[in-house]
Coordinates of C-alpha atoms in Angstrom, one line a residue:
X763 CA 1.5 -55.2 -34.0
X764 CA 1.4 -51.4 -34.0
X765 CA 4.3 -49.0 -34.1
X766 CA 3.9 -46.2 -31.6
X767 CA 5.8 -43.1 -30.4
X768 CA 6.8 -42.7 -26.7
X769 CA 4.3 -43.3 -24.1
X770 CA 5.9 -40.4 -22.3
X771 CA 7.2 -37.1 -23.5
X772 CA 10.7 -37.6 -22.1
X773 CA 13.3 -40.1 -23.1
X774 CA 13.5 -43.2 -25.2
X775 CA 13.2 -46.0 -22.7
X776 CA 11.0 -46.8 -19.8
X777 CA 11.3 -44.2 -17.1
X778 CA 9.8 -45.9 -14.1
X779 CA 12.9 -46.6 -12.1
X780 CA 15.4 -43.8 -12.3
X781 CA 17.4 -44.9 -9.3
X782 CA 17.7 -48.4 -10.7
X783 CA 18.8 -47.1 -14.0
X784 CA 21.5 -45.0 -12.4
X785 CA 22.8 -48.1 -10.6
X786 CA 22.9 -50.0 -13.9
X787 CA 24.6 -47.1 -15.6
X788 CA 27.4 -46.6 -13.0
X789 CA 28.0 -50.4 -12.5
X790 CA 28.0 -51.2 -16.2
X791 CA 30.2 -48.2 -17.2
X792 CA 32.7 -49.2 -14.5
X793 CA 33.1 -52.6 -16.2
X794 CA 33.4 -51.1 -19.7
X795 CA 36.1 -48.6 -18.4
X796 CA 37.9 -51.5 -16.7
X797 CA 37.9 -53.3 -20.1
X798 CA 39.6 -50.4 -21.8
X799 CA 42.0 -50.0 -18.9
X800 CA 42.8 -53.8 -19.1
X801 CA 43.6 -53.4 -22.8
X802 CA 46.2 -50.7 -21.9
X803 CA 47.6 -52.2 -18.8
X804 CA 47.6 -55.9 -19.6
X805 CA 47.9 -56.3 -23.3
X806 CA 49.2 -59.8 -22.9
X807 CA 46.1 -60.9 -21.0
X808 CA 43.1 -59.9 -23.1
X809 CA 40.7 -62.4 -21.5
X810 CA 40.2 -60.3 -18.3
X811 CA 39.5 -57.2 -20.4
X812 CA 37.1 -59.1 -22.6
X813 CA 35.2 -60.6 -19.6
X814 CA 34.9 -57.1 -18.1
X815 CA 33.6 -55.7 -21.5
X816 CA 31.0 -58.5 -21.7
X817 CA 29.7 -57.9 -18.2
X818 CA 29.6 -54.1 -18.7
X819 CA 27.8 -54.4 -22.1
X820 CA 25.2 -56.8 -20.7
X821 CA 24.6 -54.6 -17.7
X822 CA 24.2 -51.5 -19.8
X823 CA 22.2 -53.2 -22.5
X824 CA 19.8 -54.9 -20.2
X825 CA 17.4 -51.9 -19.4
X826 CA 17.2 -51.0 -23.1
X827 CA 16.6 -54.5 -24.4
X828 CA 14.2 -55.3 -21.6
X829 CA 12.1 -52.3 -22.4
X830 CA 11.9 -53.2 -26.0
X831 CA 11.1 -56.9 -25.4
X832 CA 8.4 -55.9 -22.9
X833 CA 6.8 -53.6 -25.4
X834 CA 7.1 -56.3 -28.1
X835 CA 5.1 -58.7 -25.9
X836 CA 2.5 -56.0 -25.4
X837 CA 2.1 -55.8 -29.2
X838 CA 3.7 -52.4 -29.3
X839 CA 6.8 -51.2 -31.2
X840 CA 8.2 -48.1 -29.5
X841 CA 10.9 -45.8 -30.6
X842 CA 13.6 -47.4 -28.5
X843 CA 13.3 -50.5 -30.6
X844 CA 16.0 -49.4 -33.2
X845 CA 18.5 -48.8 -30.3
X846 CA 17.7 -52.2 -28.8
X847 CA 18.3 -53.9 -32.2
X848 CA 21.6 -52.0 -32.6
X849 CA 22.8 -53.0 -29.2
X850 CA 21.8 -56.7 -29.7
X851 CA 23.5 -56.7 -33.1
X852 CA 26.8 -55.5 -31.6
X853 CA 26.5 -58.1 -28.9
X854 CA 25.8 -60.8 -31.4
X855 CA 28.8 -59.8 -33.4
X856 CA 31.0 -60.0 -30.3
X857 CA 31.7 -56.2 -30.3
X858 CA 31.0 -55.9 -26.6
X859 CA 32.9 -52.6 -26.2
X860 CA 30.8 -50.9 -28.9
X861 CA 27.6 -52.4 -27.4
X862 CA 28.6 -51.2 -24.0
X863 CA 29.5 -47.6 -25.1
X864 CA 26.4 -47.2 -27.2
X865 CA 24.2 -48.4 -24.4
X866 CA 26.1 -46.2 -21.9
X867 CA 25.6 -43.0 -23.9
X868 CA 21.9 -43.8 -24.5
X869 CA 21.3 -44.3 -20.8
X870 CA 23.4 -41.3 -19.8
X871 CA 21.5 -39.0 -22.1
X872 CA 18.2 -40.5 -20.9
X873 CA 19.1 -39.6 -17.3
X874 CA 20.2 -36.1 -18.2
X875 CA 17.2 -35.5 -20.4
X876 CA 14.8 -36.7 -17.7
X877 CA 16.4 -34.6 -15.0
X878 CA 16.5 -31.5 -17.2
X879 CA 13.0 -31.8 -18.5
X880 CA 11.8 -32.7 -15.0
X881 CA 12.6 -29.1 -14.1
X882 CA 9.5 -27.9 -16.0
X883 CA 7.4 -30.6 -14.3
X884 CA 9.0 -29.7 -11.0
X885 CA 8.0 -26.1 -11.3
X886 CA 4.4 -27.3 -11.7
X887 CA 4.6 -30.0 -8.9
X888 CA 6.2 -27.4 -6.6
X889 CA 2.8 -25.6 -6.7
X890 CA 1.1 -28.8 -5.6
X891 CA 3.4 -29.4 -2.6
X892 CA 2.7 -25.9 -1.2
X893 CA -0.3 -27.0 0.9
X894 CA 0.8 -28.1 4.4
X895 CA 0.1 -31.6 5.6
X896 CA -1.2 -30.4 9.0
X897 CA -3.6 -27.6 10.2
X898 CA -4.5 -26.0 13.5
X899 CA -8.2 -26.4 13.9
X900 CA -9.9 -24.3 16.6
X901 CA -12.2 -26.2 18.9
X902 CA -15.4 -24.7 20.3
X903 CA -13.7 -24.1 23.6
X904 CA -11.1 -21.9 21.9
X905 CA -8.2 -24.3 22.0
X906 CA -6.6 -25.6 18.9
X907 CA -5.7 -29.1 17.8
X908 CA -3.3 -30.4 15.1
X909 CA -5.1 -32.4 12.4
X910 CA -4.2 -33.5 8.9
X911 CA -5.1 -30.7 6.4
X912 CA -7.1 -33.3 4.5
X913 CA -9.4 -33.7 7.4
X914 CA -10.6 -30.0 7.3
X915 CA -14.2 -29.4 6.3
X916 CA -15.9 -26.2 5.1
X917 CA -16.8 -24.1 8.0
X918 CA -13.9 -25.1 10.3
X919 CA -12.0 -22.3 12.0
X920 CA -8.2 -22.6 11.7
X921 CA -5.4 -20.6 13.4
X922 CA -2.4 -19.4 11.3
X923 CA 0.8 -18.3 13.0
X924 CA 3.7 -16.4 11.3
X925 CA 5.5 -18.6 8.9
X926 CA 2.6 -21.0 8.4
X927 CA 1.4 -22.0 4.9
X928 CA -2.3 -21.8 4.5
X929 CA -3.9 -25.3 4.3
X930 CA -7.2 -24.3 2.7
X931 CA -9.1 -21.3 1.1
X932 CA -11.1 -19.3 3.5
X933 CA -12.1 -15.9 4.9
X934 CA -10.0 -14.1 7.5
X935 CA -12.2 -13.5 10.5
X936 CA -9.9 -12.3 13.3
X937 CA -6.6 -10.5 13.2
X938 CA -4.4 -8.6 10.8
X939 CA -1.5 -10.1 8.8
X940 CA 0.5 -10.0 5.6
X941 CA 0.4 -12.9 3.1
X942 CA 2.8 -13.9 0.4
X943 CA 0.4 -14.8 -2.5
X944 CA 3.1 -15.2 -5.2
X945 CA 2.2 -18.9 -5.6
X946 CA -1.3 -18.1 -6.6
X947 CA -1.2 -14.6 -8.2
X948 CA 2.4 -14.4 -9.3
X949 CA 2.8 -11.2 -7.3
X950 CA 6.1 -10.9 -5.5
X951 CA 4.8 -8.1 -3.2
X952 CA 3.1 -9.4 0.0
X953 CA -0.5 -8.3 0.6
X954 CA -2.0 -7.0 3.8
X955 CA -5.1 -8.9 5.0
X956 CA -7.8 -8.1 7.5
X957 CA -11.2 -9.4 8.5
X958 CA -13.3 -10.2 5.5
X959 CA -10.4 -10.7 3.1
X960 CA -9.9 -14.0 1.3
X961 CA -6.9 -16.2 1.9
X962 CA -5.8 -19.0 -0.4
X963 CA -4.3 -22.4 0.2
X964 CA -0.6 -22.6 -0.5
X965 CA 0.1 -19.0 0.4
X966 CA 2.4 -18.1 3.3
X967 CA 1.4 -16.2 6.4
X968 CA 4.3 -13.7 7.1
X969 CA 3.4 -11.6 10.2
X970 CA 0.3 -11.9 12.3
X971 CA -1.5 -14.7 14.2
X972 CA -5.0 -14.9 12.6
X973 CA -8.1 -17.0 12.5
X974 CA -9.6 -18.1 9.2
X975 CA -13.0 -19.8 8.4
X976 CA -12.5 -22.5 5.8
X977 CA -14.5 -22.0 2.6
X978 CA -12.8 -24.4 0.1
X979 CA -10.8 -27.6 0.6
X980 CA -8.7 -29.9 -1.5
X981 CA -9.3 -29.7 -5.2
X982 CA -11.9 -27.0 -4.8
X983 CA -9.3 -24.5 -3.6
X984 CA -7.7 -22.0 -6.0
X985 CA -4.4 -24.0 -5.8
X986 CA -6.3 -27.2 -6.5
X987 CA -7.9 -25.7 -9.6
X988 CA -4.5 -24.4 -10.7
X989 CA -3.1 -28.0 -10.4
X990 CA -6.2 -29.5 -12.2
X991 CA -6.0 -27.0 -15.1
X992 CA -2.3 -27.4 -15.6
X993 CA -2.4 -31.2 -15.6
X994 CA -5.3 -31.1 -18.0
X995 CA -3.4 -28.7 -20.3
X996 CA -0.4 -31.0 -20.3
X997 CA -2.5 -33.8 -21.7
X998 CA -3.7 -31.7 -24.7
X999 CA -1.7 -31.8 -28.0
X1000 CA -0.8 -29.3 -30.6
X1001 CA -1.8 -30.0 -34.2
X1002 CA 1.9 -30.4 -35.1
X1003 CA 2.2 -33.0 -32.3
X1004 CA -0.7 -35.0 -33.7
X1005 CA 0.8 -34.9 -37.2
X1006 CA 4.2 -36.2 -35.8
X1007 CA 2.4 -39.0 -33.9
X1008 CA 0.5 -39.9 -37.1
X1009 CA 3.6 -40.3 -39.2
X1010 CA 5.8 -41.9 -36.5
X1011 CA 3.9 -45.2 -36.9
X1012 CA 5.5 -45.6 -40.3
X1013 CA 8.9 -44.4 -39.0
X1014 CA 10.3 -47.7 -37.5
X1015 CA 9.4 -49.9 -40.5
X1016 CA 11.1 -47.3 -42.9
X1017 CA 14.2 -47.1 -40.7
X1018 CA 14.5 -50.9 -40.4
X1019 CA 14.0 -51.2 -44.2
X1020 CA 16.8 -48.7 -44.9
X1021 CA 19.1 -50.5 -42.4
X1022 CA 18.4 -53.8 -44.1
X1023 CA 19.1 -52.4 -47.5
X1024 CA 22.4 -51.0 -46.3
X1025 CA 23.4 -54.3 -44.9
X1026 CA 22.2 -56.1 -48.0
X1027 CA 24.4 -54.0 -50.3
X1028 CA 27.4 -53.5 -48.0
X1029 CA 27.4 -56.3 -45.5
X1030 CA 28.8 -53.8 -43.0
X1031 CA 27.2 -54.3 -39.6
X1032 CA 28.8 -51.1 -38.1
X1033 CA 26.9 -49.0 -40.6
X1034 CA 23.6 -50.8 -39.7
X1035 CA 24.2 -50.4 -36.0
X1036 CA 25.1 -46.7 -36.4
X1037 CA 22.0 -46.1 -38.5
X1038 CA 19.7 -47.8 -35.9
X1039 CA 21.2 -45.8 -33.1
X1040 CA 21.1 -42.4 -34.8
X1041 CA 17.5 -43.0 -36.1
X1042 CA 15.9 -43.1 -32.7
X1043 CA 13.7 -40.0 -32.9
X1044 CA 14.0 -38.9 -29.3
X1045 CA 14.7 -35.3 -30.2
X1046 CA 11.8 -35.2 -32.6
X1047 CA 9.4 -36.5 -30.0
X1048 CA 10.7 -34.2 -27.3
X1049 CA 10.6 -31.1 -29.5
X1050 CA 7.1 -30.0 -28.8
X1051 CA 6.1 -31.3 -25.4
X1052 CA 9.2 -30.2 -23.6
X1053 CA 8.8 -26.6 -24.9
X1054 CA 5.1 -26.5 -24.1
X1055 CA 5.4 -27.9 -20.6
X1056 CA 8.2 -25.4 -19.8
X1057 CA 6.1 -22.6 -21.1
X1058 CA 3.1 -23.8 -19.0
X1059 CA 5.3 -23.9 -16.0
X1060 CA 6.6 -20.4 -16.6
X1061 CA 3.0 -19.1 -17.1
X1062 CA 1.8 -20.8 -13.9
X1063 CA 4.6 -19.4 -11.9
X1064 CA 3.6 -15.9 -13.1
X1065 CA -0.1 -16.4 -12.2
X1066 CA -1.4 -17.3 -15.6
X1067 CA -3.5 -20.4 -16.1
X1068 CA -3.7 -21.9 -19.6
X1069 CA -6.4 -24.5 -20.0
X1070 CA -5.3 -26.0 -23.3
X1071 CA -1.7 -26.1 -24.7
X1072 CA -3.1 -25.1 -28.1
X1073 CA -4.3 -21.9 -26.5
X1074 CA -0.8 -21.2 -25.3
X1075 CA 0.5 -21.8 -28.8
X1076 CA -2.4 -19.8 -30.3
X1077 CA -1.5 -16.7 -28.2
X1078 CA 1.6 -16.3 -30.5
X1079 CA -0.7 -15.6 -33.4
X1080 CA -2.8 -12.9 -31.7
X1081 CA -2.8 -9.6 -33.6
X1082 CA -5.9 -7.9 -32.1
X1083 CA -6.5 -7.3 -28.4
X1084 CA -9.9 -6.0 -27.2
X1085 CA -10.3 -4.9 -23.6
X1086 CA -13.4 -4.5 -21.6
X1087 CA -13.2 -1.2 -19.7
X1088 CA -14.8 -1.6 -16.3
X1089 CA -12.9 -3.9 -14.0
X1090 CA -10.3 -4.6 -16.6
X1091 CA -8.5 -1.4 -17.7
X1092 CA -10.0 0.2 -14.6
X1093 CA -10.1 -0.9 -11.0
X1094 CA -13.9 -1.0 -10.9
X1095 CA -13.7 1.4 -7.9
X1096 CA -14.9 5.0 -7.9
X1097 CA -12.3 7.7 -7.0
X1098 CA -12.6 11.4 -6.7
X1099 CA -11.1 12.9 -9.9
X1100 CA -12.1 16.6 -9.5
X1101 CA -13.4 19.0 -6.9
X1102 CA -15.2 21.9 -8.5
X1103 CA -16.4 24.4 -5.9
X1104 CA -18.1 27.7 -6.8
X1105 CA -16.2 31.0 -6.2
X1106 CA -15.3 31.8 -2.6
X1107 CA -15.6 28.1 -1.6
X1108 CA -12.4 26.1 -1.1
X1109 CA -12.0 22.5 -2.4
X1110 CA -11.3 21.3 1.1
X1111 CA -14.5 22.8 2.4
X1112 CA -16.5 21.2 -0.4
X1113 CA -14.9 17.8 0.4
X1114 CA -15.4 18.3 4.2
X1115 CA -19.1 19.1 3.8
X1116 CA -19.9 16.4 1.4
X1117 CA -17.7 13.8 3.1
X1118 CA -19.3 14.4 6.5
X1119 CA -22.8 14.3 5.1
X1120 CA -22.0 10.9 3.3
X1121 CA -19.9 9.6 6.2
X1122 CA -22.2 6.8 7.2
X1123 CA -23.4 5.9 3.7
X1124 CA -22.2 2.6 2.1
X1125 CA -22.6 4.0 -1.4
X1126 CA -19.4 3.8 -3.6
X1127 CA -19.5 7.6 -3.8
X1128 CA -19.3 7.9 -0.1
X1129 CA -16.5 5.4 0.1
X1130 CA -14.5 7.5 -2.5
X1131 CA -15.1 10.7 -0.5
X1132 CA -13.9 9.1 2.8
X1133 CA -10.9 7.6 1.0
X1134 CA -9.8 11.0 -0.4
X1135 CA -10.4 12.7 3.0
X1136 CA -8.1 10.1 4.6
X1137 CA -5.4 10.5 2.0
X1138 CA -5.4 14.3 2.4
X1139 CA -5.5 14.1 6.2
X1140 CA -8.9 15.8 6.5
X1141 CA -10.8 14.7 9.6
X1142 CA -14.5 14.3 9.0
X1143 CA -16.9 14.9 11.8
X1144 CA -20.2 13.0 12.4
X1145 CA -23.3 14.2 10.6
X1146 CA -26.5 14.8 12.4
X1147 CA -30.0 13.8 11.2
X1148 CA -28.6 12.0 8.1
X1149 CA -31.2 10.8 5.6
X1150 CA -30.3 8.9 2.5
X1151 CA -32.7 8.7 -0.5
X1152 CA -31.9 5.7 -2.5
X1153 CA -30.7 6.5 -6.0
X1154 CA -30.9 10.3 -5.4
X1155 CA -28.8 11.6 -2.6
X1156 CA -28.1 12.4 1.0
X1157 CA -29.3 15.1 3.4
X1158 CA -27.6 15.8 6.7
X1159 CA -26.8 18.4 9.3
X1160 CA -23.1 19.3 9.2
X1161 CA -21.9 21.7 11.9
X1162 CA -25.3 23.3 12.1
X1163 CA -25.7 23.6 8.4
X1164 CA -28.0 21.7 6.0
X1165 CA -25.9 19.8 3.4
X1166 CA -27.5 18.1 0.5
X1167 CA -25.5 15.9 -1.9
X1168 CA -26.8 14.0 -4.9
X1169 CA -28.1 14.3 -8.5
X1170 CA -28.6 17.7 -10.0
X1171 CA -32.3 16.9 -10.7
X1172 CA -32.8 16.0 -7.1
X1173 CA -31.4 19.3 -5.9
X1174 CA -33.8 21.1 -8.2
X1175 CA -36.6 19.1 -6.7
X1176 CA -35.5 20.3 -3.3
X1177 CA -35.9 23.9 -4.5
X1178 CA -32.3 24.7 -5.3
X1179 CA -32.2 26.8 -8.5
X1180 CA -28.9 28.1 -9.7
X1181 CA -27.6 28.8 -13.2
X1182 CA -24.2 27.6 -12.1
X1183 CA -25.8 24.2 -11.3
X1184 CA -27.3 24.0 -14.8
X1185 CA -24.0 25.0 -16.5
X1186 CA -22.1 22.5 -14.5
X1187 CA -24.5 19.7 -15.4
X1188 CA -24.1 20.3 -19.1
X1189 CA -20.5 21.3 -19.0
X1190 CA -17.3 19.8 -17.7
X1191 CA -19.1 17.4 -15.3
X1192 CA -20.5 15.4 -18.2
X1193 CA -17.4 13.1 -18.3
X1194 CA -17.7 12.1 -14.7
X1195 CA -20.1 10.4 -12.3
X1196 CA -21.0 13.7 -10.6
X1197 CA -22.1 14.5 -7.1
X1198 CA -23.7 18.0 -6.8
X1199 CA -23.5 19.7 -3.4
X1200 CA -25.7 22.4 -1.7
X1201 CA -25.3 24.0 1.7
X1202 CA -28.2 25.8 3.4
X1203 CA -30.1 25.9 0.2
X1204 CA -27.3 27.3 -1.9
X1205 CA -25.4 25.4 -4.6
X1206 CA -21.7 25.2 -3.6
X1207 CA -20.1 23.0 -6.3
X1208 CA -19.8 19.6 -7.7
X1209 CA -17.4 16.6 -7.3
X1210 CA -16.4 14.5 -10.2
X1211 CA -15.8 10.8 -9.7
X1212 CA -14.6 8.2 -12.1
X1213 CA -13.5 4.6 -12.2
X1214 CA -9.8 4.6 -11.5
X1215 CA -7.5 3.5 -14.3
X1216 CA -5.2 0.7 -13.4
X1217 CA -1.6 2.1 -13.1
X1218 CA -0.3 -0.6 -15.4
X1219 CA -2.9 -0.1 -18.1
X1220 CA -0.9 2.3 -20.2
X1221 CA 2.4 0.4 -19.9
X1222 CA 0.5 -2.8 -20.9
X1223 CA -0.9 -1.2 -24.0
X1224 CA 2.6 0.1 -24.9
X1225 CA 3.9 -3.4 -24.4
X1226 CA 1.3 -4.7 -26.9
X1227 CA 2.3 -2.1 -29.4
X1228 CA 6.0 -3.2 -29.0
X1229 CA 4.8 -6.7 -29.9
X1230 CA 3.3 -5.4 -33.1
X1231 CA -0.3 -6.1 -32.2
X1232 CA -2.1 -4.5 -35.1
X1233 CA -5.4 -3.6 -33.4
X1234 CA -5.9 -2.5 -29.8
X1235 CA -9.5 -1.6 -28.7
X1236 CA -11.5 -0.8 -25.6
X1237 CA -15.2 -1.7 -25.4
X1238 CA -17.6 -0.5 -22.7
X1239 CA -21.2 -0.1 -21.8
X1240 CA -20.3 3.2 -20.3
X1241 CA -21.0 6.7 -21.8
X1242 CA -19.1 7.8 -24.9
X1243 CA -17.5 10.8 -23.1
X1244 CA -16.3 8.7 -20.1
X1245 CA -15.0 5.9 -22.3
X1246 CA -13.1 8.2 -24.6
X1247 CA -11.5 10.0 -21.6
X1248 CA -10.2 6.7 -20.3
X1249 CA -8.9 5.8 -23.7
X1250 CA -7.1 9.1 -24.1
X1251 CA -5.5 8.6 -20.8
X1252 CA -4.0 5.2 -21.6
X1253 CA -3.4 5.9 -25.4
X1254 CA -6.0 3.3 -26.5
X1255 CA -6.5 4.0 -30.3
X1256 CA -9.9 2.5 -30.8
X1257 CA -13.1 2.9 -28.6
X1258 CA -16.5 1.3 -28.7
X1259 CA -18.9 2.9 -26.1
X1260 CA -22.4 2.3 -24.8
X1261 CA -22.4 -1.3 -25.9
X1262 CA -24.7 -4.0 -24.5
X1263 CA -23.3 -7.4 -23.8
X1264 CA -24.6 -8.7 -27.2
X1265 CA -23.0 -5.8 -29.0
X1266 CA -19.7 -6.6 -27.4
X1267 CA -19.9 -10.1 -28.9
X1268 CA -20.9 -8.7 -32.3
X1269 CA -17.9 -6.4 -32.2
X1270 CA -15.4 -9.2 -31.3
X1271 CA -16.9 -11.3 -34.2
X1272 CA -16.7 -8.3 -36.5
X1273 CA -13.0 -7.9 -35.8
X1274 CA -12.4 -11.6 -36.3
X1275 CA -14.3 -11.5 -39.6
X1276 CA -11.8 -8.9 -40.8
X1277 CA -9.0 -11.5 -40.6
X1278 CA -7.7 -10.7 -37.1
X1279 CA -6.7 -13.3 -34.5
X1280 CA -8.5 -11.8 -31.5
X1281 CA -8.0 -11.9 -27.8
X1282 CA -10.7 -10.5 -25.5
X1283 CA -9.8 -9.5 -22.0
X1284 CA -12.5 -9.1 -19.3
X1285 CA -13.4 -9.8 -15.7
X1286 CA -14.9 -13.2 -16.5
X1287 CA -18.2 -12.5 -14.8
X1288 CA -20.2 -10.3 -17.1
X1289 CA -18.1 -10.9 -20.2
X1290 CA -18.5 -14.7 -20.7
X1291 CA -20.1 -14.4 -24.2
X1292 CA -17.4 -12.0 -25.4
X1293 CA -14.7 -14.1 -23.9
X1294 CA -16.0 -17.1 -25.8
X1295 CA -16.3 -15.1 -29.1
X1296 CA -12.6 -14.4 -29.3
X1297 CA -9.8 -16.7 -30.5
X1298 CA -8.4 -16.3 -27.0
X1299 CA -10.5 -15.3 -23.9
X1300 CA -8.5 -14.0 -21.0
X1301 CA -10.3 -13.5 -17.6
X1302 CA -8.8 -11.2 -15.0
X1303 CA -8.5 -11.8 -11.3
X1304 CA -9.4 -15.5 -11.3
X1305 CA -8.0 -16.3 -7.9
X1306 CA -11.0 -17.5 -5.9
X1307 CA -13.3 -16.7 -8.7
X1308 CA -14.8 -19.9 -10.2
X1309 CA -16.8 -18.1 -12.8
X1310 CA -13.7 -16.3 -14.2
X1311 CA -11.7 -19.6 -14.2
X1312 CA -14.4 -21.5 -16.2
X1313 CA -15.5 -18.7 -18.5
X1314 CA -12.2 -18.1 -20.3
X1315 CA -9.5 -20.1 -22.1
X1316 CA -6.8 -18.3 -20.1
X1317 CA -7.2 -17.1 -16.5
X1318 CA -5.0 -14.5 -14.8
X1319 CA -4.9 -15.2 -11.1
X1320 CA -4.3 -11.5 -10.4
X1321 CA -5.3 -8.2 -12.1
X1322 CA -1.9 -7.2 -13.5
X1323 CA -2.4 -6.2 -17.2
X1324 CA 1.3 -6.6 -17.8
X1325 CA 0.6 -10.3 -17.9
X1326 CA -1.0 -9.9 -21.3
X1327 CA 2.1 -8.8 -23.3
X1328 CA 4.1 -11.3 -21.2
X1329 CA 1.8 -14.2 -22.2
X1330 CA 2.0 -13.2 -25.9
X1331 CA 5.8 -12.9 -25.7
X1332 CA 6.1 -16.3 -23.8
X1333 CA 3.9 -17.9 -26.5
X1334 CA 6.0 -16.6 -29.3
X1335 CA 9.2 -17.8 -27.6
X1336 CA 7.6 -21.2 -27.0
X1337 CA 6.6 -21.5 -30.6
X1338 CA 10.0 -20.5 -31.8
X1339 CA 11.5 -23.1 -29.5
X1340 CA 9.3 -25.8 -31.0
X1341 CA 10.4 -24.9 -34.5
X1342 CA 14.0 -24.7 -33.4
X1343 CA 13.7 -28.1 -31.7
X1344 CA 12.1 -29.7 -34.8
X1345 CA 14.9 -28.3 -37.0
X1346 CA 17.6 -29.6 -34.7
X1347 CA 15.9 -33.0 -34.4
X1348 CA 15.4 -33.4 -38.2
X1349 CA 19.0 -32.3 -38.9
X1350 CA 20.5 -34.8 -36.5
X1351 CA 18.4 -37.7 -37.7
X1352 CA 18.7 -37.0 -41.4
X1353 CA 22.3 -36.1 -41.2
X1354 CA 23.1 -39.0 -39.0
X1355 CA 21.4 -41.5 -41.2
X1356 CA 23.3 -40.3 -44.3
X1357 CA 26.6 -40.2 -42.6
X1358 CA 26.2 -43.6 -40.9
X1359 CA 24.9 -45.1 -44.2
X1360 CA 28.1 -44.0 -46.0
X1361 CA 30.3 -45.2 -43.1
X1362 CA 31.4 -41.7 -42.0
X1363 CA 29.7 -42.1 -38.6
X1364 CA 30.6 -45.2 -36.6
X1365 CA 28.3 -46.5 -33.8
X1366 CA 29.8 -44.8 -30.8
X1367 CA 29.9 -41.3 -32.4
X1368 CA 26.4 -42.0 -33.7
X1369 CA 25.3 -42.6 -30.1
X1370 CA 26.9 -39.3 -29.0
X1371 CA 25.3 -37.4 -32.0
X1372 CA 21.9 -38.9 -31.2
X1373 CA 22.2 -37.8 -27.5
X1374 CA 23.6 -34.4 -28.4
X1375 CA 20.5 -33.7 -30.5
X1376 CA 18.1 -34.7 -27.7
X1377 CA 20.0 -32.7 -25.1
X1378 CA 20.0 -29.6 -27.3
X1379 CA 16.2 -29.9 -27.6
X1380 CA 15.7 -30.3 -23.9
X1381 CA 18.0 -27.5 -22.9
X1382 CA 16.5 -25.2 -25.5
X1383 CA 13.1 -25.9 -24.1
X1384 CA 14.2 -25.6 -20.4
X1385 CA 15.3 -21.9 -21.0
X1386 CA 11.6 -21.0 -21.3
X1387 CA 11.1 -21.7 -17.6
X1388 CA 13.4 -18.7 -16.8
X1389 CA 11.4 -16.2 -18.9
X1390 CA 10.2 -13.8 -16.2
X1391 CA 7.2 -11.4 -16.2
X1392 CA 8.4 -7.8 -16.6
X1393 CA 7.8 -5.5 -13.6
X1394 CA 5.0 -3.1 -14.0
X1395 CA 6.1 0.3 -15.2
X1396 CA 4.8 3.4 -13.6
X1397 CA 2.5 5.6 -15.6
X1398 CA 4.0 9.0 -16.4

């Protein structure tokens, strides 16, 4: 026969039938209360009170004893065995009131523990229930039919009306709407969606009637992967949990030996019963899993997927954070940072000429010019005779003038020679991706573009400093001048520029070799080796991105960098909760054994003390669910 810890993380007894247990609890407690009432009201007729006590004790003891007997026949010895022995001992001694009260408090605490701890699991299961049961599939004739969401296949077109939950991942193909994506990304602000945008299962359509082409169904959706990863993470164990499990196999024999020794020397069954009741290590077994499940639920609700519970615990020990630049600290989108016209030319003229010439180009530079023109209210006309030379620039007729935009070397090849062009190329423009502009053969200025810094980048780094992260660094394959300019803007103290992917890995390993616990944050697509090299790899923007989800140990479902300090803070709070829980559990068990062994703690107070320890552990863990992600600050 083998001694084992709980087969579940919650409670001491079997948890299969909560409603049945509640029925036993209320019925049995009514008989026990009636017994005490009979003692007070009918002292001359003790038989009725005694019968009521017997019935109540048997009803309350039955679930506990049955669970222990069933485990015994399975060749297992679970942690509810001492309680079952204690209750049977009280019954055998004829102390039915004690047996009933002890069993009552054990079952009552079990119900409370289960319902409280279920809040953490409920936060996770709530994610799973978000996908609707039905969907409106559009038929070839244009009409729609209601079908089970499980019957959808990739390629189906579905119609979403305001208030609908999205049944599958897909691409919006018709209409405009606003979606609440908090369930996937953790973002509370709804996002506007138009044709070509992705939509995710489990999100809510708020405004428009739209059509979506299904791209992923079932477990392949972003929500399905969230569920899969969370459930897998729940099954993993921390090292401290494995140590507890290893030593618990010796626990029951030791407790039974101590109880037998106390009975041998004192002959006091009340001491033995109290020791057996207080020794049940529910609080000890609940200490770690309740805290970690609550932390996993809090992380998931805030758009953070943790693949392994040990990674969640390990985040608490991180003291070095390394960021990739492009797409992580920056948006990965070019934006106009500077308009530098020559004398006698206005910035708006420079933008109008270049923006019009580039109007029909799909190059990121052209997109940035059009965006700035739109933001400033500048109307761009249509160019004439536009010609785009790949990798070099654009030539177009703009309002009767020849406008040429591109590299400085290309303008020279076109015969444009100007000392101001040479000076600009080697001067201030060196820190930008630069577009040089000529009009009618004359150089008229340059436009500096740069990858836009995420607005929350600087606050996120300040948050890491507040958490006493000892080393914060940015690494990039970009030019030194550009990388340092970004670093200065967000107050990043250390910079590594012009690095190849292999050099990024070497740098992460170098920091680790110096004794740091490192976290590397990247986009999960180009940074997979560096993500794997760190103690913790965190991929940004994993919603709908399978590569990002699978390449890192932690996946952020959105691109909010404020999740990084939040994750570390949550991990530290979870670790502290585990240590607090273990201390409480150890104190209640050790103190209870000593006090009951010297007859200072009778059986009924022992049951209350045992339950109090378990409840403290569960409630202490449950508070982690309420830890919220801080709102992104605005950069100064």
